[in-house]
mmCIF file of C-alpha atoms in Angstrom:
data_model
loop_
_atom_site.group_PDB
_atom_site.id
_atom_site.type_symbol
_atom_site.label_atom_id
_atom_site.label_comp_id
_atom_site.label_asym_id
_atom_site.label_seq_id
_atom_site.Cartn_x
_atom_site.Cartn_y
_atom_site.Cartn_z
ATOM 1 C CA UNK X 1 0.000 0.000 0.000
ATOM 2 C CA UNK X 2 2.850 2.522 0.994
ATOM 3 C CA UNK X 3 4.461 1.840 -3.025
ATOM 4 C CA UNK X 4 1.199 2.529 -4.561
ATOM 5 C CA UNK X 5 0.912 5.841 -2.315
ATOM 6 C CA UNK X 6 4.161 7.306 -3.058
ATOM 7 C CA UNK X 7 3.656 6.359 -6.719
ATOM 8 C CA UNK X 8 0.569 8.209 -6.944
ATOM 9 C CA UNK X 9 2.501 11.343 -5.229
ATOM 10 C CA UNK X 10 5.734 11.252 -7.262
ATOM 11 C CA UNK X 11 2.582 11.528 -10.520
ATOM 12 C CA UNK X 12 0.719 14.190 -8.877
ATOM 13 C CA UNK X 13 4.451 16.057 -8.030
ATOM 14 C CA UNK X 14 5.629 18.585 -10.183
ATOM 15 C CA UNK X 15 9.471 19.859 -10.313
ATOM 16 C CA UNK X 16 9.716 23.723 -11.150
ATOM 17 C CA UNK X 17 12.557 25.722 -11.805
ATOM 18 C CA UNK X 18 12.129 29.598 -10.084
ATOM 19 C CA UNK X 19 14.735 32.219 -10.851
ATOM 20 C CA UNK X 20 14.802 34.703 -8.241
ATOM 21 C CA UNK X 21 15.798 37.896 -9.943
ATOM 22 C CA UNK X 22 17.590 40.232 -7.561
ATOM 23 C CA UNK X 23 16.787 44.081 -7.620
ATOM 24 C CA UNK X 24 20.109 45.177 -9.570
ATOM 25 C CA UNK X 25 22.971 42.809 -11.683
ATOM 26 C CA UNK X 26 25.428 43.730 -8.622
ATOM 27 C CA UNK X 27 23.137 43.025 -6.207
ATOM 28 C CA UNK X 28 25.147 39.674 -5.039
ATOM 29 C CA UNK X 29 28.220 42.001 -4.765
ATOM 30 C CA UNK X 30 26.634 45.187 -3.468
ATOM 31 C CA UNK X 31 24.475 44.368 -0.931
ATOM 32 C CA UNK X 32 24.041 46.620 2.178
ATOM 33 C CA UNK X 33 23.820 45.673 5.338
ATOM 34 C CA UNK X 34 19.740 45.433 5.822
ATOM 35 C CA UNK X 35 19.874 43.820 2.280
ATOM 36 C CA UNK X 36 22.319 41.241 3.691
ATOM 37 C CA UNK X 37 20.050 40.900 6.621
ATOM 38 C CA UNK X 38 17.340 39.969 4.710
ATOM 39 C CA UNK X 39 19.056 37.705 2.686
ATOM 40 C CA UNK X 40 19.486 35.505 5.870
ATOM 41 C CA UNK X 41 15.914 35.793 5.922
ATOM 42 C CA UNK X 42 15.272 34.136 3.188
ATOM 43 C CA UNK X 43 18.297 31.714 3.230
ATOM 44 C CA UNK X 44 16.399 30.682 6.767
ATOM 45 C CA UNK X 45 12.878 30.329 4.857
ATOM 46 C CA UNK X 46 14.477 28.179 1.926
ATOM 47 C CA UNK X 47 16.169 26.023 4.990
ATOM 48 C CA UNK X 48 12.656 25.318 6.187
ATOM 49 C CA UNK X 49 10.945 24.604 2.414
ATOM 50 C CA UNK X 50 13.800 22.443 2.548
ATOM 51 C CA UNK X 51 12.980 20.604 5.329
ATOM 52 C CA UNK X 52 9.438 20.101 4.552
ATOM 53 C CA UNK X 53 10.322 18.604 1.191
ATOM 54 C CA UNK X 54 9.404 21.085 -1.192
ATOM 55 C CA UNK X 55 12.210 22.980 -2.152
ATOM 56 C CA UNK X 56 15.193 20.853 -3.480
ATOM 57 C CA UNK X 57 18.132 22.858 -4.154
ATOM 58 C CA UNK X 58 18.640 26.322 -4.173
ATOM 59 C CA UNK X 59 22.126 28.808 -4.895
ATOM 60 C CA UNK X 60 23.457 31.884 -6.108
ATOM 61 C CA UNK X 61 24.265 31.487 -10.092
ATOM 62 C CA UNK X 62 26.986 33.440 -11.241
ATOM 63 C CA UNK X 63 25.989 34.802 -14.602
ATOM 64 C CA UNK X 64 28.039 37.050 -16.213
ATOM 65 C CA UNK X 65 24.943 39.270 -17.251
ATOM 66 C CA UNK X 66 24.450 39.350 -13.531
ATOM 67 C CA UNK X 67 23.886 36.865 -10.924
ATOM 68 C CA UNK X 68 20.641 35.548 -9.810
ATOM 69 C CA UNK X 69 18.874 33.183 -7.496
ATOM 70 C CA UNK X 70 17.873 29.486 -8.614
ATOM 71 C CA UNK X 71 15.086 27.870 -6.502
ATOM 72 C CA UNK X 72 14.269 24.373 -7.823
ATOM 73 C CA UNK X 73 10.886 23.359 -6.103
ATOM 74 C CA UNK X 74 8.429 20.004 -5.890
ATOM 75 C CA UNK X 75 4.990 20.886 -5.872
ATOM 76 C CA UNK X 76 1.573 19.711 -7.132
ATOM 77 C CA UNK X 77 0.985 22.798 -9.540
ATOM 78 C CA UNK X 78 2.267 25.977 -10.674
ATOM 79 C CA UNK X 79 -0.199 27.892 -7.914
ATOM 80 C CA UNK X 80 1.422 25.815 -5.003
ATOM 81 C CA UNK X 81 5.036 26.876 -6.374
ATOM 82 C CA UNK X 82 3.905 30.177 -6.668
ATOM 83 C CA UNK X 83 2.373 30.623 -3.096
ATOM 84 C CA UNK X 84 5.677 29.000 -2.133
ATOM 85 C CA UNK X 85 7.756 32.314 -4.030
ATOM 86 C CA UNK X 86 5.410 34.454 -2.796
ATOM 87 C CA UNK X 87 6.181 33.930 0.896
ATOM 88 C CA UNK X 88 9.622 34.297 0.463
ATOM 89 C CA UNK X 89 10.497 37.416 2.802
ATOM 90 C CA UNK X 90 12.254 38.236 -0.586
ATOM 91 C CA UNK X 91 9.539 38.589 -2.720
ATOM 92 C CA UNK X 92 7.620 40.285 0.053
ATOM 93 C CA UNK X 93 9.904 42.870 0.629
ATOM 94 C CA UNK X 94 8.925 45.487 -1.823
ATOM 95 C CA UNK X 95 12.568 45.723 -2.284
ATOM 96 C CA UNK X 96 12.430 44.965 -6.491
ATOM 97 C CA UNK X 97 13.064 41.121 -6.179
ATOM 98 C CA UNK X 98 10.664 39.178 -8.212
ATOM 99 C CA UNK X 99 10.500 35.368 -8.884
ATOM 100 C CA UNK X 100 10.142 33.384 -12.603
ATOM 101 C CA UNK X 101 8.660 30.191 -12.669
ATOM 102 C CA UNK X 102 8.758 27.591 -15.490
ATOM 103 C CA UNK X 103 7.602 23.972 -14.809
ATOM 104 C CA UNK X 104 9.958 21.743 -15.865
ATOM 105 C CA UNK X 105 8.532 19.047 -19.072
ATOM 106 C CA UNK X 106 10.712 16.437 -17.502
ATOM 107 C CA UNK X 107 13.405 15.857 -15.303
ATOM 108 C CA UNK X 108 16.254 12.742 -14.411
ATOM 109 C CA UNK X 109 16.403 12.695 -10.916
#
């Protein structure tokens, strides 16, 4: 019985791939210091998605056209991933941050 349930949540589980654009292209390299303190914020609240199984990696990506946040997520739909951006104290800030999110048509994990 426990096979057939996780089979029928691994098919109801979606993988999404959220790029967490930062305010500015320096913004990795410029932050100040109650920018810095709310990046530990967030770090804290993508510690705890991790924990509760939803988020599964997440980092800094240097990109020479300016670095930006990847977020790869588990969810059942695009509106659960989203509610998941949305409460990042990020995204909530009113600071400029703002979150892309593009389901992913298949993944090898």
């Amino acid at each position: 019985m426990a096979g057939n349930q996780a089979s029928r949540e691994a098919a109801t589980t979606r993988i999404f791939h959220c790029r967490l654009i930062p305010p500015r292209p320096d913004f990795a390299f410029t932050m100040t210091d109650e920018e810095r303190e709310l990046m530990s914020r967030h770090a804290d609240y993508l510690r705890a998605k991790l924990r509760e199984g939803s988020m599964i990696l997440a980092g800094p990506v240097a990109d020479p056209a300016g670095s930006w946040g990847l977020l790869i997520l588990r969810a059942g739909s695009e509106a659960e991933a989203k509610a998941i951006t949305d409460g990042d104290p990020v995204a909530r800030s009113g600071r400029g941050f703002r979150y892309e999110i593009l389901p992913m048509i298949s993944t090898i994990m």
